[in-house]
Amino acid sequence: MEKLILNQQNRPRLLEIIQYIKSAKNIVVIVGAGISVSGGIPDFRSPDGLFAEIMKQYPGVFSSGRDLFDLSRIFISSRSLTTFYKFMALLKQQVISARVTATHHHFAKLNNTNKLLRVYSQNVDNLEERAGLTINDCNNIRSSDRIVKLHGEIDNVWCNICHKTFPFSSDVINAFKDGTPPECQYCMEQAEKAKISGKRVRNPRSPMLPRPNILLYNDFERTVGEEIGRVAYHDQRKADCLLIMGTSLKVSGCKSLVKDFSKAVHNRGGKVIFINTTEVATNNWEGVIDVHIQGASDDWAELVEAELEKEPANKKRKRSCEDDGQKIKEGKLKKLANKDDKVVGIRQGQPTLQFKKRSNR
Ligand SMILES: [Zn+2]
């Protein structure tokens, strides 16, 4: 893995690397929290981040930042649930006041020149959407959608009773601020209809505890992994350049996604470019990442942008491949899987399946 600091001295080599982006037709980008920091969303685990603020107000409720995203910890007590809700209200407010960064604008420009296949984002903020990239529904990704939300999103709230989502509105923020669960509008409508028709309202087995549409640890009710596996499998048959930005590559799901895309890109003669301010262990990424450019993602975005601007207009590509807003075809995946099998991850370009026990007969 080549290492290069993003500075003026290395400019000639950096421009050579940018050639790979210029010649690519289907760029896949995998991003983490680092790209949103300059937009005003600092790492929530940083000393002045939201976790420190929550720890000050509610000492001893959660022992780590990870616990705040772990369903088995959140529902331990009413105090932990209240703390979780208050944290989510703060996070949502931070996202509302955040700014779209040069990196997010760069993704939109790559899309406008039809070079962008997809952004796989570990971020729950909505800065990619605000920059102009489209996403329809995390659970139903279409070919025209340019974003895959690996960890869900914070624009909506998911109801644990009816499994529908509704907007994370100011009313929901206020309910979370008070540490109370917001009311699901769909469940309330159902209850109202039942009341009018004189039917008895059946009490659901669990209390109504809507939560942000974020994927939490130990959340076995959500099946977004299957949708992500389907899209990644589709994209690995096209990707010819992989950019990894603003992530320290520690989350295991992200690691395997990078490795699978790297194989696909290398098979097509493309390059894997990693842009991040901090180092990663070289041993783990030899043969996976071609070059690590050490620097801020915004600085990289601006440099690439300036070079792409120099391209003559007739070289800018029109996307001829399917971009019709249709659901991505499931292809081989569905044929492999029994309807009761569960996709639990992605390995070597194919979703890994958890097979339901079958009888030997
Ligand atoms: Zn509901």
XYZ file of C-alpha atoms and ligand atoms in Angstrom:
362
model
C 0.000 0.000 0.000
C 1.445 3.289 -1.118
C 1.287 6.131 1.432
C 1.086 9.726 0.436
C 0.545 12.915 2.422
C -1.913 15.302 0.829
C 0.344 18.312 0.266
C 1.785 20.483 -2.459
C 5.040 18.529 -2.564
C 3.217 15.333 -3.567
C 1.031 17.072 -6.152
C 2.548 15.363 -9.250
C 1.828 11.892 -7.814
C -1.610 12.965 -6.559
C -2.509 14.115 -10.072
C -1.484 10.709 -11.423
C -3.833 9.054 -8.939
C -6.664 11.394 -9.928
C -6.342 9.954 -13.457
C -7.908 6.733 -12.111
C -10.954 8.747 -11.050
C -11.066 10.497 -14.426
C -11.098 7.211 -16.313
C -13.531 5.414 -13.964
C -17.127 4.923 -15.016
C -18.660 3.346 -11.924
C -17.134 4.740 -8.737
C -18.204 3.289 -5.409
C -17.547 5.377 -2.295
C -17.539 4.034 1.265
C -17.636 6.772 3.908
C -17.542 7.192 7.681
C -18.004 9.889 10.317
C -14.796 11.726 9.325
C -16.442 13.324 6.273
C -19.133 15.063 8.365
C -16.860 16.566 11.037
C -16.193 19.765 9.040
C -19.972 20.060 8.560
C -20.448 20.384 12.319
C -21.026 16.776 13.384
C -18.012 15.856 15.510
C -17.414 12.244 16.526
C -19.916 11.777 19.348
C -17.230 9.939 21.352
C -14.764 12.887 21.229
C -14.020 14.728 24.541
C -16.444 17.541 23.646
C -18.856 15.224 21.806
C -22.421 14.311 22.706
C -21.461 11.213 24.707
C -19.379 13.330 27.141
C -22.341 15.704 27.545
C -24.729 12.821 28.241
C -22.243 11.266 30.701
C -22.116 14.583 32.597
C -25.905 14.810 32.856
C -26.539 11.105 33.464
C -23.417 9.618 35.025
C -23.093 5.855 35.099
C -26.065 5.006 32.850
C -23.938 3.987 29.864
C -20.301 2.981 30.142
C -19.341 3.492 26.495
C -20.490 5.265 23.362
C -21.244 1.891 21.809
C -23.739 1.090 24.586
C -25.866 4.047 23.466
C -26.447 2.141 20.206
C -26.999 -1.267 21.791
C -30.634 -2.288 22.102
C -29.853 -4.751 24.898
C -28.445 -1.838 26.973
C -31.014 0.798 26.030
C -33.988 -1.191 27.297
C -32.396 -2.299 30.581
C -34.178 0.377 32.648
C -36.417 3.413 32.257
C -33.367 5.566 33.075
C -31.307 4.062 30.240
C -34.230 4.498 27.822
C -34.695 8.140 28.905
C -30.966 8.778 28.464
C -31.042 7.176 24.995
C -33.973 9.371 23.936
C -32.266 12.533 25.199
C -29.072 11.604 23.361
C -31.025 11.050 20.141
C -32.737 14.453 20.485
C -29.288 16.101 20.796
C -27.935 14.131 17.814
C -30.933 15.069 15.672
C -30.520 18.768 16.556
C -26.837 18.550 15.656
C -27.719 17.033 12.262
C -30.329 19.769 11.597
C -27.778 22.528 12.164
C -24.940 20.781 10.247
C -23.632 22.080 6.910
C -23.044 20.150 3.681
C -19.261 19.797 3.217
C -17.020 20.047 0.142
C -16.799 16.225 0.249
C -20.581 15.801 0.048
C -20.785 18.347 -2.796
C -18.030 16.392 -4.574
C -20.153 13.212 -4.490
C -23.013 15.152 -6.075
C -20.683 16.388 -8.825
C -19.386 12.867 -9.486
C -23.028 11.885 -9.816
C -23.796 14.763 -12.189
C -20.982 13.608 -14.484
C -22.379 10.044 -14.247
C -19.289 8.584 -12.651
C -20.867 7.706 -9.314
C -22.383 4.264 -8.900
C -23.174 4.443 -5.175
C -22.151 5.957 -1.833
C -22.199 3.423 1.023
C -22.447 5.583 4.129
C -21.899 4.597 7.744
C -23.306 7.995 8.737
C -26.858 8.454 9.956
C -26.860 12.169 9.096
C -28.556 13.387 5.922
C -25.704 15.421 4.391
C -25.459 13.195 1.287
C -29.163 13.758 0.578
C -28.846 17.481 1.248
C -25.988 17.622 -1.293
C -28.427 16.255 -3.881
C -27.953 12.482 -3.884
C -31.127 10.456 -3.886
C -32.397 7.802 -1.533
C -35.905 6.453 -1.565
C -36.168 4.096 1.357
C -33.424 2.295 3.296
C -35.452 -0.913 3.051
C -36.183 -0.676 -0.658
C -33.164 0.657 -2.572
C -33.740 1.431 -6.262
C -31.224 1.573 -9.095
C -31.565 5.377 -9.291
C -30.789 5.759 -5.583
C -27.216 6.828 -5.037
C -26.917 6.199 -1.293
C -26.936 3.044 0.786
C -27.299 3.805 4.483
C -25.333 1.062 6.205
C -26.429 2.070 9.698
C -29.847 3.582 8.985
C -30.774 7.244 9.179
C -32.070 9.889 11.542
C -34.687 11.599 9.359
C -37.323 9.123 10.455
C -38.482 7.209 13.492
C -39.343 3.506 13.384
C -42.322 2.120 15.295
C -41.698 -1.173 17.089
C -45.418 -2.055 16.942
C -46.450 -1.485 13.302
C -42.870 -1.427 11.859
C -43.639 1.751 9.873
C -41.520 4.886 9.848
C -42.666 8.451 10.371
C -40.745 11.770 10.284
C -38.407 12.709 13.122
C -40.334 15.989 13.502
C -39.961 18.774 16.056
C -42.735 17.099 18.106
C -40.674 13.901 18.197
C -37.555 15.881 19.197
C -39.524 17.469 22.054
C -40.830 14.080 23.233
C -37.295 12.638 23.171
C -35.970 15.707 25.001
C -38.480 14.993 27.770
C -37.251 11.401 27.791
C -40.632 10.048 26.696
C -41.555 7.854 23.688
C -43.336 9.744 20.880
C -46.705 8.452 19.664
C -46.744 6.560 16.361
C -49.258 8.306 14.097
C -50.173 5.041 12.321
C -50.848 3.126 15.526
C -52.858 6.067 16.890
C -54.934 6.212 13.664
C -55.631 2.479 13.927
C -56.704 2.892 17.533
C -58.950 5.832 16.604
C -60.596 3.862 13.746
C -61.203 0.915 16.049
C -62.752 3.216 18.623
C -65.119 4.810 16.081
C -66.229 1.433 14.732
C -66.808 0.235 18.278
C -64.212 -2.536 18.003
C -62.156 -3.426 21.003
C -58.631 -2.088 20.746
C -56.229 -4.959 21.128
C -53.334 -4.183 23.425
C -50.039 -4.900 21.675
C -47.717 -7.323 23.431
C -44.980 -4.723 23.869
C -45.247 -1.046 24.801
C -45.068 1.535 21.991
C -41.444 2.655 21.980
C -40.620 4.239 18.611
C -36.929 4.894 18.056
C -34.826 6.660 15.428
C -34.517 4.692 12.164
C -30.934 3.789 13.054
C -29.605 0.241 13.022
C -28.751 -0.638 16.609
C -26.582 -3.445 17.917
C -28.558 -6.525 18.962
C -31.597 -5.376 16.995
C -32.922 -8.612 15.555
C -36.225 -7.164 14.353
C -34.644 -5.235 11.471
C -33.640 -6.874 8.189
C -31.839 -4.030 6.380
C -28.741 -6.270 5.990
C -30.560 -8.309 3.350
C -31.291 -5.194 1.280
C -27.692 -3.953 1.574
C -26.358 -7.390 0.543
C -28.559 -7.393 -2.551
C -27.405 -3.938 -3.699
C -23.712 -4.564 -2.905
C -23.837 -7.810 -4.906
C -25.290 -5.880 -7.842
C -22.731 -3.048 -7.576
C -19.734 -5.392 -7.311
C -20.460 -6.498 -10.853
C -19.895 -2.934 -12.092
C -17.551 -1.018 -9.766
C -14.261 0.074 -11.380
C -12.906 2.422 -8.680
C -13.326 2.396 -4.900
C -12.878 5.501 -2.744
C -12.872 5.084 1.030
C -13.155 8.326 2.972
C -13.324 9.484 6.590
C -13.360 6.082 8.263
C -10.763 4.321 10.378
C -12.005 0.960 9.009
C -12.648 -0.601 12.413
C -16.264 -1.706 12.041
C -16.312 -5.328 10.873
C -19.235 -4.946 8.447
C -17.453 -2.028 6.767
C -14.178 -3.981 6.622
C -15.732 -6.872 4.721
C -17.575 -4.486 2.395
C -14.241 -2.790 1.556
C -12.547 -6.158 0.938
C -15.328 -7.393 -1.339
C -15.451 -4.185 -3.370
C -11.638 -4.136 -3.571
C -11.621 -7.592 -5.182
C -14.298 -6.585 -7.657
C -12.516 -3.332 -8.570
C -9.113 -5.020 -8.923
C -10.633 -7.693 -11.177
C -11.679 -4.850 -13.450
C -8.221 -3.236 -13.371
C -9.388 -0.350 -11.170
C -7.822 1.198 -8.068
C -8.757 1.436 -4.399
C -7.984 4.867 -2.914
C -8.256 5.545 0.822
C -8.436 9.145 2.055
C -8.243 9.647 5.806
C -6.414 11.869 8.276
C -5.256 9.026 10.531
C -3.150 5.927 9.891
C -4.511 2.386 9.566
C -2.579 -0.833 10.207
C -0.789 -1.442 6.898
C -0.628 -5.241 7.338
C -4.411 -5.625 7.302
C -4.875 -3.705 4.083
C -1.968 -4.780 1.904
C -3.377 -5.884 -1.438
C -6.781 -4.423 -0.563
C -6.031 -0.689 -0.624
C -3.671 0.607 -3.334
C -2.942 4.016 -1.898
C -3.581 5.797 1.399
C -3.734 9.559 0.967
C -3.306 11.057 4.399
C -5.277 14.275 4.619
C -8.710 15.851 5.023
C -11.444 14.558 2.723
C -12.542 18.132 1.874
C -9.028 19.032 0.664
C -8.953 15.905 -1.515
C -12.443 16.649 -2.858
C -11.426 20.180 -3.837
C -8.248 18.986 -5.571
C -10.115 16.317 -7.578
C -12.888 18.762 -8.368
C -10.426 21.286 -9.824
C -8.913 18.553 -12.033
C -12.295 17.252 -13.228
C -13.299 20.812 -14.137
C -10.428 20.841 -16.642
C -11.990 17.925 -18.550
C -13.499 19.017 -21.883
C -17.291 18.842 -21.871
C -17.389 16.115 -24.573
C -15.361 13.835 -22.286
C -17.983 14.063 -19.570
C -19.866 10.858 -19.645
C -23.542 10.163 -20.096
C -24.843 7.290 -18.050
C -26.258 4.743 -20.440
C -26.686 1.938 -17.958
C -29.971 1.369 -16.237
C -31.036 4.332 -14.195
C -34.746 3.977 -14.343
C -35.652 4.031 -10.676
C -36.516 0.349 -10.757
C -35.817 -1.975 -7.900
C -32.436 -3.609 -8.420
C -32.897 -7.127 -9.727
C -32.180 -9.803 -7.200
C -30.587 -12.164 -9.750
C -28.468 -14.971 -8.443
C -29.041 -14.083 -4.804
C -32.686 -15.112 -4.781
C -31.936 -18.347 -6.630
C -29.338 -19.241 -4.039
C -31.513 -18.475 -1.103
C -34.391 -20.417 0.301
C -37.187 -18.052 1.315
C -36.564 -18.841 4.967
C -32.805 -18.164 4.784
C -31.545 -14.952 6.264
C -28.798 -12.819 4.743
C -26.388 -12.061 7.569
C -23.543 -10.326 5.775
C -21.560 -9.986 2.600
C -18.501 -12.065 1.802
C -16.570 -12.324 -1.430
C -19.160 -10.340 -3.304
C -22.014 -12.572 -2.243
C -24.381 -12.270 0.647
C -23.727 -14.837 3.362
C -26.795 -16.768 4.297
C -27.903 -18.173 7.598
C -29.654 -21.330 6.497
C -32.819 -22.386 8.170
C -32.567 -25.984 9.337
C -33.903 -28.270 6.639
C -35.128 -31.757 7.081
C -33.005 -34.497 5.481
C -35.963 -35.931 3.660
Zn -46.882 2.195 14.883
